[in-house]
Amino acid sequence: MKHQARVISVFMFLALLSCSKDNGLLQHENPGAPAAAKTACTGSCDDLSEPGYNFICVTPSDIGTGIYPDYNYPHVVAAPMSTPKNVLLLFLVGTYMDPNACSKFYKQASDSGYHVIALSYVNSTTISNPCANATSESLKNYSKEVMDGVNHSEMTEVDLNNCIIKRLTLLLNYLNITYPGDGWGQFLKLNGTIAWNKMVLAGRSLGGMHVAMIGSFKPAVKRVICFSAPREVCTGVSSTWPSLSL
């Protein structure tokens, strides 16, 4: 029997996750120019460069090709600040949110011995009214395309260079080469694919919906944590597809 990812849904207001605006499934444009790789991070909740923490920012276009300019916010990365658990916390923010938006949560995880990646990904849709004619299956396919870059959905256009799996794989390879002593290589298998069995997935709102989906397709993950998700992202359409086991 396949191990089921345990999903924890938290439906409450959390100050550490409320500092950026999230308006659901909406179109998104990045108004700012991309930062250079390996620059210091500046958080929107608090200062990611606070002494004692080793957060870095890695811009997707600096380590990959064909990156969408509107989704080139830097990934936020931190090595463990205490005895390593040898577990990677992968965090996906919600719609419109910069990956640095939930920095207090990342600091807590780093303090607790987790490797941390807040991944920059395609966190919106490409159509003006994504909920028109939406069904549970169409929402599932939308989330699946964001994950693997295969054409599953009309709600988004995500190719292989910009999907979650490719962006995460490129980032882990970069970190393993650039910071060989920090243990990032353990999250890649010998064949270069992601070691999902060494990961905890977490996300807020839209990001929570995506990590729930990833957990249902990658049951080897240790745990899935959803903040304000999964939820009815479109009124009257229940996303019943995630495999939930508390």
PDB file of C-alpha atoms in Angstrom:
ATOM      1  CA  MET A   1       0.000   0.000   0.000  1.00  0.00           C
ATOM      2  CA  LYS A   2       1.343   3.389  -0.918  1.00  0.00           C
ATOM      3  CA  HIS A   3       2.166   5.725   1.916  1.00  0.00           C
ATOM      4  CA  GLN A   4      -0.350   8.577   1.928  1.00  0.00           C
ATOM      5  CA  ALA A   5       0.947  12.092   2.429  1.00  0.00           C
ATOM      6  CA  ARG A   6      -0.454  13.537   5.613  1.00  0.00           C
ATOM      7  CA  VAL A   7      -2.160  16.828   4.946  1.00  0.00           C
ATOM      8  CA  ILE A   8      -2.730  19.395   7.663  1.00  0.00           C
ATOM      9  CA  SER A   9      -5.200  22.141   6.819  1.00  0.00           C
ATOM     10  CA  VAL A  10      -5.040  25.295   8.869  1.00  0.00           C
ATOM     11  CA  PHE A  11      -8.066  27.576   8.455  1.00  0.00           C
ATOM     12  CA  MET A  12      -7.133  30.536  10.609  1.00  0.00           C
ATOM     13  CA  PHE A  13      -5.591  33.970  10.366  1.00  0.00           C
ATOM     14  CA  LEU A  14      -1.839  33.696  10.854  1.00  0.00           C
ATOM     15  CA  ALA A  15       0.185  36.860  11.152  1.00  0.00           C
ATOM     16  CA  LEU A  16       3.292  35.238   9.723  1.00  0.00           C
ATOM     17  CA  LEU A  17       1.427  34.429   6.501  1.00  0.00           C
ATOM     18  CA  SER A  18      -0.682  37.531   6.060  1.00  0.00           C
ATOM     19  CA  CYS A  19       1.769  40.200   5.009  1.00  0.00           C
ATOM     20  CA  SER A  20       1.184  40.040   1.245  1.00  0.00           C
ATOM     21  CA  LYS A  21      -2.009  40.448  -0.732  1.00  0.00           C
ATOM     22  CA  ASP A  22      -3.497  37.277  -2.216  1.00  0.00           C
ATOM     23  CA  ASN A  23      -6.550  37.704  -4.410  1.00  0.00           C
ATOM     24  CA  GLY A  24      -7.130  34.137  -5.522  1.00  0.00           C
ATOM     25  CA  LEU A  25      -6.792  32.875  -9.082  1.00  0.00           C
ATOM     26  CA  LEU A  26      -5.983  36.098 -10.922  1.00  0.00           C
ATOM     27  CA  GLN A  27      -3.597  37.259 -13.596  1.00  0.00           C
ATOM     28  CA  HIS A  28      -0.208  38.385 -12.370  1.00  0.00           C
ATOM     29  CA  GLU A  29       2.487  40.707 -13.600  1.00  0.00           C
ATOM     30  CA  ASN A  30       5.863  41.225 -12.006  1.00  0.00           C
ATOM     31  CA  PRO A  31       6.439  44.995 -11.879  1.00  0.00           C
ATOM     32  CA  GLY A  32      10.002  44.752 -10.654  1.00  0.00           C
ATOM     33  CA  ALA A  33      13.262  43.877 -12.318  1.00  0.00           C
ATOM     34  CA  PRO A  34      14.812  40.529 -11.309  1.00  0.00           C
ATOM     35  CA  ALA A  35      17.515  40.535  -8.649  1.00  0.00           C
ATOM     36  CA  ALA A  36      20.894  38.968  -9.235  1.00  0.00           C
ATOM     37  CA  ALA A  37      21.554  35.448  -8.004  1.00  0.00           C
ATOM     38  CA  LYS A  38      23.105  35.054  -4.554  1.00  0.00           C
ATOM     39  CA  THR A  39      22.026  38.529  -3.438  1.00  0.00           C
ATOM     40  CA  ALA A  40      20.885  39.235   0.098  1.00  0.00           C
ATOM     41  CA  CYS A  41      17.138  38.920   0.608  1.00  0.00           C
ATOM     42  CA  THR A  42      14.866  41.617   1.922  1.00  0.00           C
ATOM     43  CA  GLY A  43      11.643  40.227   3.352  1.00  0.00           C
ATOM     44  CA  SER A  44       8.256  41.900   3.213  1.00  0.00           C
ATOM     45  CA  CYS A  45       7.311  40.608   6.673  1.00  0.00           C
ATOM     46  CA  ASP A  46      10.695  41.264   8.265  1.00  0.00           C
ATOM     47  CA  ASP A  47      14.318  41.481   7.255  1.00  0.00           C
ATOM     48  CA  LEU A  48      15.600  38.212   5.799  1.00  0.00           C
ATOM     49  CA  SER A  49      19.162  39.480   6.162  1.00  0.00           C
ATOM     50  CA  GLU A  50      18.827  39.641   9.958  1.00  0.00           C
ATOM     51  CA  PRO A  51      22.142  38.682  11.632  1.00  0.00           C
ATOM     52  CA  GLY A  52      22.388  34.999  12.447  1.00  0.00           C
ATOM     53  CA  TYR A  53      20.484  33.834   9.366  1.00  0.00           C
ATOM     54  CA  ASN A  54      21.948  32.772   6.062  1.00  0.00           C
ATOM     55  CA  PHE A  55      19.129  33.436   3.598  1.00  0.00           C
ATOM     56  CA  ILE A  56      20.096  33.874  -0.022  1.00  0.00           C
ATOM     57  CA  CYS A  57      18.100  34.694  -3.137  1.00  0.00           C
ATOM     58  CA  VAL A  58      18.593  32.849  -6.418  1.00  0.00           C
ATOM     59  CA  THR A  59      16.920  34.282  -9.500  1.00  0.00           C
ATOM     60  CA  PRO A  60      15.386  31.597 -11.770  1.00  0.00           C
ATOM     61  CA  SER A  61      16.737  33.160 -14.981  1.00  0.00           C
ATOM     62  CA  ASP A  62      20.292  32.995 -13.601  1.00  0.00           C
ATOM     63  CA  ILE A  63      20.194  29.192 -13.353  1.00  0.00           C
ATOM     64  CA  GLY A  64      17.741  28.245 -16.106  1.00  0.00           C
ATOM     65  CA  THR A  65      16.680  29.129 -19.645  1.00  0.00           C
ATOM     66  CA  GLY A  66      13.323  30.167 -21.050  1.00  0.00           C
ATOM     67  CA  ILE A  67      12.147  31.627 -17.734  1.00  0.00           C
ATOM     68  CA  TYR A  68       8.967  33.704 -17.948  1.00  0.00           C
ATOM     69  CA  PRO A  69       9.910  37.333 -17.091  1.00  0.00           C
ATOM     70  CA  ASP A  70       6.713  37.839 -15.078  1.00  0.00           C
ATOM     71  CA  TYR A  71       7.599  34.877 -12.847  1.00  0.00           C
ATOM     72  CA  ASN A  72      11.245  35.608 -12.180  1.00  0.00           C
ATOM     73  CA  TYR A  73      11.029  36.548  -8.514  1.00  0.00           C
ATOM     74  CA  PRO A  74      14.051  35.094  -6.687  1.00  0.00           C
ATOM     75  CA  HIS A  75      13.802  31.767  -4.894  1.00  0.00           C
ATOM     76  CA  VAL A  76      14.440  32.181  -1.152  1.00  0.00           C
ATOM     77  CA  VAL A  77      16.834  29.620   0.320  1.00  0.00           C
ATOM     78  CA  ALA A  78      18.143  28.832   3.810  1.00  0.00           C
ATOM     79  CA  ALA A  79      20.328  26.105   5.253  1.00  0.00           C
ATOM     80  CA  PRO A  80      19.531  24.730   8.751  1.00  0.00           C
ATOM     81  CA  MET A  81      20.435  26.927  11.726  1.00  0.00           C
ATOM     82  CA  SER A  82      20.494  23.969  14.131  1.00  0.00           C
ATOM     83  CA  THR A  83      21.315  20.254  13.886  1.00  0.00           C
ATOM     84  CA  PRO A  84      20.115  19.276  10.397  1.00  0.00           C
ATOM     85  CA  LYS A  85      17.053  17.069  10.151  1.00  0.00           C
ATOM     86  CA  ASN A  86      18.101  16.251   6.585  1.00  0.00           C
ATOM     87  CA  VAL A  87      14.606  17.191   5.455  1.00  0.00           C
ATOM     88  CA  LEU A  88      13.758  19.888   2.919  1.00  0.00           C
ATOM     89  CA  LEU A  89      10.814  22.207   3.532  1.00  0.00           C
ATOM     90  CA  LEU A  90       9.477  23.332   0.154  1.00  0.00           C
ATOM     91  CA  PHE A  91       7.120  26.311   0.449  1.00  0.00           C
ATOM     92  CA  LEU A  92       4.808  27.712  -2.249  1.00  0.00           C
ATOM     93  CA  VAL A  93       3.266  31.133  -1.689  1.00  0.00           C
ATOM     94  CA  GLY A  94      -0.190  32.206  -2.875  1.00  0.00           C
ATOM     95  CA  THR A  95      -1.341  34.251  -5.850  1.00  0.00           C
ATOM     96  CA  TYR A  96       0.503  37.558  -6.384  1.00  0.00           C
ATOM     97  CA  MET A  97       2.926  36.739  -3.549  1.00  0.00           C
ATOM     98  CA  ASP A  98       6.687  37.120  -3.737  1.00  0.00           C
ATOM     99  CA  PRO A  99       8.472  34.007  -2.334  1.00  0.00           C
ATOM    100  CA  ASN A 100       9.983  36.113   0.473  1.00  0.00           C
ATOM    101  CA  ALA A 101       6.518  36.972   1.819  1.00  0.00           C
ATOM    102  CA  CYS A 102       6.376  34.351   4.595  1.00  0.00           C
ATOM    103  CA  SER A 103       9.877  34.769   5.935  1.00  0.00           C
ATOM    104  CA  LYS A 104       8.983  34.278   9.606  1.00  0.00           C
ATOM    105  CA  PHE A 105       7.819  30.764   8.795  1.00  0.00           C
ATOM    106  CA  TYR A 106      11.039  30.058   6.907  1.00  0.00           C
ATOM    107  CA  LYS A 107      13.090  31.287   9.869  1.00  0.00           C
ATOM    108  CA  GLN A 108      11.197  29.018  12.236  1.00  0.00           C
ATOM    109  CA  ALA A 109      11.834  26.050   9.964  1.00  0.00           C
ATOM    110  CA  SER A 110      15.524  26.917   9.608  1.00  0.00           C
ATOM    111  CA  ASP A 111      15.831  27.271  13.386  1.00  0.00           C
ATOM    112  CA  SER A 112      14.279  23.803  13.717  1.00  0.00           C
ATOM    113  CA  GLY A 113      16.909  22.171  11.508  1.00  0.00           C
ATOM    114  CA  TYR A 114      15.157  22.123   8.126  1.00  0.00           C
ATOM    115  CA  HIS A 115      16.651  23.042   4.804  1.00  0.00           C
ATOM    116  CA  VAL A 116      14.250  25.636   3.358  1.00  0.00           C
ATOM    117  CA  ILE A 117      13.281  26.611  -0.171  1.00  0.00           C
ATOM    118  CA  ALA A 118      10.504  29.089  -0.961  1.00  0.00           C
ATOM    119  CA  LEU A 119      10.179  28.435  -4.672  1.00  0.00           C
ATOM    120  CA  SER A 120       9.384  31.053  -7.277  1.00  0.00           C
ATOM    121  CA  TYR A 121       6.758  29.550  -9.587  1.00  0.00           C
ATOM    122  CA  VAL A 122       3.889  30.482 -11.940  1.00  0.00           C
ATOM    123  CA  ASN A 123       1.395  31.526  -9.280  1.00  0.00           C
ATOM    124  CA  SER A 124      -1.546  32.796 -11.329  1.00  0.00           C
ATOM    125  CA  THR A 125      -3.594  31.957 -14.413  1.00  0.00           C
ATOM    126  CA  THR A 126      -3.417  33.225 -17.975  1.00  0.00           C
ATOM    127  CA  ILE A 127      -7.143  33.802 -18.489  1.00  0.00           C
ATOM    128  CA  SER A 128      -9.210  36.701 -17.152  1.00  0.00           C
ATOM    129  CA  ASN A 129     -11.981  34.556 -15.638  1.00  0.00           C
ATOM    130  CA  PRO A 130     -10.487  31.210 -14.569  1.00  0.00           C
ATOM    131  CA  CYS A 131     -13.613  30.197 -12.653  1.00  0.00           C
ATOM    132  CA  ALA A 132     -15.885  30.371 -15.711  1.00  0.00           C
ATOM    133  CA  ASN A 133     -17.051  26.801 -16.391  1.00  0.00           C
ATOM    134  CA  ALA A 134     -14.566  25.484 -13.829  1.00  0.00           C
ATOM    135  CA  THR A 135     -14.943  21.963 -12.467  1.00  0.00           C
ATOM    136  CA  SER A 136     -13.076  19.948  -9.875  1.00  0.00           C
ATOM    137  CA  GLU A 137     -11.288  18.147 -12.709  1.00  0.00           C
ATOM    138  CA  SER A 138     -10.278  21.380 -14.459  1.00  0.00           C
ATOM    139  CA  LEU A 139      -8.779  22.734 -11.221  1.00  0.00           C
ATOM    140  CA  LYS A 140      -6.873  19.484 -10.786  1.00  0.00           C
ATOM    141  CA  ASN A 141      -5.503  19.733 -14.322  1.00  0.00           C
ATOM    142  CA  TYR A 142      -4.565  23.385 -13.787  1.00  0.00           C
ATOM    143  CA  SER A 143      -2.532  22.507 -10.707  1.00  0.00           C
ATOM    144  CA  LYS A 144      -0.981  19.499 -12.423  1.00  0.00           C
ATOM    145  CA  GLU A 145       0.294  21.624 -15.322  1.00  0.00           C
ATOM    146  CA  VAL A 146       1.900  24.078 -12.896  1.00  0.00           C
ATOM    147  CA  MET A 147       3.672  21.090 -11.348  1.00  0.00           C
ATOM    148  CA  ASP A 148       4.945  19.188 -14.402  1.00  0.00           C
ATOM    149  CA  GLY A 149       4.791  21.608 -17.348  1.00  0.00           C
ATOM    150  CA  VAL A 150       2.671  19.310 -19.521  1.00  0.00           C
ATOM    151  CA  ASN A 151      -0.344  20.785 -21.328  1.00  0.00           C
ATOM    152  CA  HIS A 152      -3.182  19.608 -19.087  1.00  0.00           C
ATOM    153  CA  SER A 153      -5.243  22.795 -18.753  1.00  0.00           C
ATOM    154  CA  GLU A 154      -6.593  25.864 -20.563  1.00  0.00           C
ATOM    155  CA  MET A 155      -6.359  27.848 -17.310  1.00  0.00           C
ATOM    156  CA  THR A 156      -2.604  28.304 -17.573  1.00  0.00           C
ATOM    157  CA  GLU A 157       0.347  27.959 -19.930  1.00  0.00           C
ATOM    158  CA  VAL A 158       3.322  26.486 -18.107  1.00  0.00           C
ATOM    159  CA  ASP A 159       6.092  24.807 -20.080  1.00  0.00           C
ATOM    160  CA  LEU A 160       8.794  22.418 -18.919  1.00  0.00           C
ATOM    161  CA  ASN A 161      11.255  25.247 -18.181  1.00  0.00           C
ATOM    162  CA  ASN A 162       8.853  26.946 -15.771  1.00  0.00           C
ATOM    163  CA  CYS A 163       7.086  24.099 -13.988  1.00  0.00           C
ATOM    164  CA  ILE A 164       7.657  23.462 -10.297  1.00  0.00           C
ATOM    165  CA  ILE A 165       9.554  20.205 -10.835  1.00  0.00           C
ATOM    166  CA  LYS A 166      12.048  21.703 -13.311  1.00  0.00           C
ATOM    167  CA  ARG A 167      12.618  24.891 -11.325  1.00  0.00           C
ATOM    168  CA  LEU A 168      13.183  22.925  -8.117  1.00  0.00           C
ATOM    169  CA  THR A 169      15.542  20.467  -9.819  1.00  0.00           C
ATOM    170  CA  LEU A 170      17.627  23.286 -11.315  1.00  0.00           C
ATOM    171  CA  LEU A 171      17.790  25.066  -7.962  1.00  0.00           C
ATOM    172  CA  LEU A 172      18.873  21.956  -6.050  1.00  0.00           C
ATOM    173  CA  ASN A 173      21.612  21.273  -8.598  1.00  0.00           C
ATOM    174  CA  TYR A 174      22.794  24.875  -8.344  1.00  0.00           C
ATOM    175  CA  LEU A 175      22.840  24.792  -4.542  1.00  0.00           C
ATOM    176  CA  ASN A 176      24.652  21.460  -4.461  1.00  0.00           C
ATOM    177  CA  ILE A 177      27.411  22.826  -6.712  1.00  0.00           C
ATOM    178  CA  THR A 178      27.644  26.293  -5.142  1.00  0.00           C
ATOM    179  CA  TYR A 179      27.321  25.253  -1.477  1.00  0.00           C
ATOM    180  CA  PRO A 180      28.654  21.660  -1.381  1.00  0.00           C
ATOM    181  CA  GLY A 181      28.996  21.634   2.381  1.00  0.00           C
ATOM    182  CA  ASP A 182      25.351  22.489   3.103  1.00  0.00           C
ATOM    183  CA  GLY A 183      23.851  19.122   2.189  1.00  0.00           C
ATOM    184  CA  TRP A 184      21.595  20.141  -0.703  1.00  0.00           C
ATOM    185  CA  GLY A 185      22.652  17.183  -2.829  1.00  0.00           C
ATOM    186  CA  GLN A 186      20.816  14.718  -0.588  1.00  0.00           C
ATOM    187  CA  PHE A 187      17.506  15.985  -2.001  1.00  0.00           C
ATOM    188  CA  LEU A 188      18.393  14.688  -5.458  1.00  0.00           C
ATOM    189  CA  LYS A 189      18.560  11.011  -6.353  1.00  0.00           C
ATOM    190  CA  LEU A 190      21.558   9.566  -8.169  1.00  0.00           C
ATOM    191  CA  ASN A 191      19.626   9.821 -11.437  1.00  0.00           C
ATOM    192  CA  GLY A 192      19.134  13.570 -10.873  1.00  0.00           C
ATOM    193  CA  THR A 193      15.440  13.450  -9.995  1.00  0.00           C
ATOM    194  CA  ILE A 194      13.918  14.894  -6.827  1.00  0.00           C
ATOM    195  CA  ALA A 195      14.059  12.815  -3.630  1.00  0.00           C
ATOM    196  CA  TRP A 196      10.445  13.432  -2.571  1.00  0.00           C
ATOM    197  CA  ASN A 197      10.828  11.082   0.423  1.00  0.00           C
ATOM    198  CA  LYS A 198      13.097  13.661   2.089  1.00  0.00           C
ATOM    199  CA  MET A 199      10.689  16.565   1.740  1.00  0.00           C
ATOM    200  CA  VAL A 200       7.911  18.341   3.639  1.00  0.00           C
ATOM    201  CA  LEU A 201       5.645  20.403   1.389  1.00  0.00           C
ATOM    202  CA  ALA A 202       3.925  23.550   2.650  1.00  0.00           C
ATOM    203  CA  GLY A 203       1.929  26.302   0.992  1.00  0.00           C
ATOM    204  CA  ARG A 204      -0.504  29.118   1.545  1.00  0.00           C
ATOM    205  CA  SER A 205      -3.788  29.595  -0.346  1.00  0.00           C
ATOM    206  CA  LEU A 206      -3.088  28.799  -4.014  1.00  0.00           C
ATOM    207  CA  GLY A 207       0.291  27.392  -2.977  1.00  0.00           C
ATOM    208  CA  GLY A 208      -1.496  25.185  -0.456  1.00  0.00           C
ATOM    209  CA  MET A 209      -3.726  23.817  -3.206  1.00  0.00           C
ATOM    210  CA  HIS A 210      -0.670  23.020  -5.323  1.00  0.00           C
ATOM    211  CA  VAL A 211       1.263  21.242  -2.543  1.00  0.00           C
ATOM    212  CA  ALA A 212      -1.817  19.173  -1.712  1.00  0.00           C
ATOM    213  CA  MET A 213      -1.943  18.086  -5.342  1.00  0.00           C
ATOM    214  CA  ILE A 214       1.777  17.330  -5.433  1.00  0.00           C
ATOM    215  CA  GLY A 215       1.412  15.284  -2.254  1.00  0.00           C
ATOM    216  CA  SER A 216      -1.385  13.245  -3.809  1.00  0.00           C
ATOM    217  CA  PHE A 217       0.818  12.438  -6.819  1.00  0.00           C
ATOM    218  CA  LYS A 218       4.055  12.074  -4.834  1.00  0.00           C
ATOM    219  CA  PRO A 219       2.942   9.979  -1.817  1.00  0.00           C
ATOM    220  CA  ALA A 220       6.537   9.480  -0.651  1.00  0.00           C
ATOM    221  CA  VAL A 221       6.655  13.022   0.794  1.00  0.00           C
ATOM    222  CA  LYS A 222       6.879  13.120   4.555  1.00  0.00           C
ATOM    223  CA  ARG A 223       4.099  15.625   5.169  1.00  0.00           C
ATOM    224  CA  VAL A 224       1.968  18.245   3.458  1.00  0.00           C
ATOM    225  CA  ILE A 225       1.031  21.415   5.367  1.00  0.00           C
ATOM    226  CA  CYS A 226      -1.703  23.642   3.938  1.00  0.00           C
ATOM    227  CA  PHE A 227      -2.439  27.131   5.220  1.00  0.00           C
ATOM    228  CA  SER A 228      -5.923  28.326   4.164  1.00  0.00           C
ATOM    229  CA  ALA A 229      -6.075  25.464   1.650  1.00  0.00           C
ATOM    230  CA  PRO A 230      -7.158  23.293  -0.087  1.00  0.00           C
ATOM    231  CA  ARG A 231     -10.321  25.279  -0.574  1.00  0.00           C
ATOM    232  CA  GLU A 232     -13.059  26.129  -3.010  1.00  0.00           C
ATOM    233  CA  VAL A 233     -10.992  28.445  -5.179  1.00  0.00           C
ATOM    234  CA  CYS A 234     -14.035  28.984  -7.410  1.00  0.00           C
ATOM    235  CA  THR A 235     -17.449  29.575  -5.828  1.00  0.00           C
ATOM    236  CA  GLY A 236     -19.502  26.410  -5.888  1.00  0.00           C
ATOM    237  CA  VAL A 237     -16.676  24.235  -7.204  1.00  0.00           C
ATOM    238  CA  SER A 238     -15.208  21.916  -4.597  1.00  0.00           C
ATOM    239  CA  SER A 239     -11.662  20.722  -5.206  1.00  0.00           C
ATOM    240  CA  THR A 240     -12.315  17.171  -4.051  1.00  0.00           C
ATOM    241  CA  TRP A 241      -9.258  15.662  -5.737  1.00  0.00           C
ATOM    242  CA  PRO A 242      -6.586  15.913  -2.994  1.00  0.00           C
ATOM    243  CA  SER A 243      -5.941  12.672  -1.105  1.00  0.00           C
ATOM    244  CA  LEU A 244      -6.363  13.686   2.525  1.00  0.00           C
ATOM    245  CA  SER A 245      -5.268  11.662   5.537  1.00  0.00           C
ATOM    246  CA  LEU A 246      -4.951  13.483   8.844  1.00  0.00           C
TER     247      LEU A 246
END
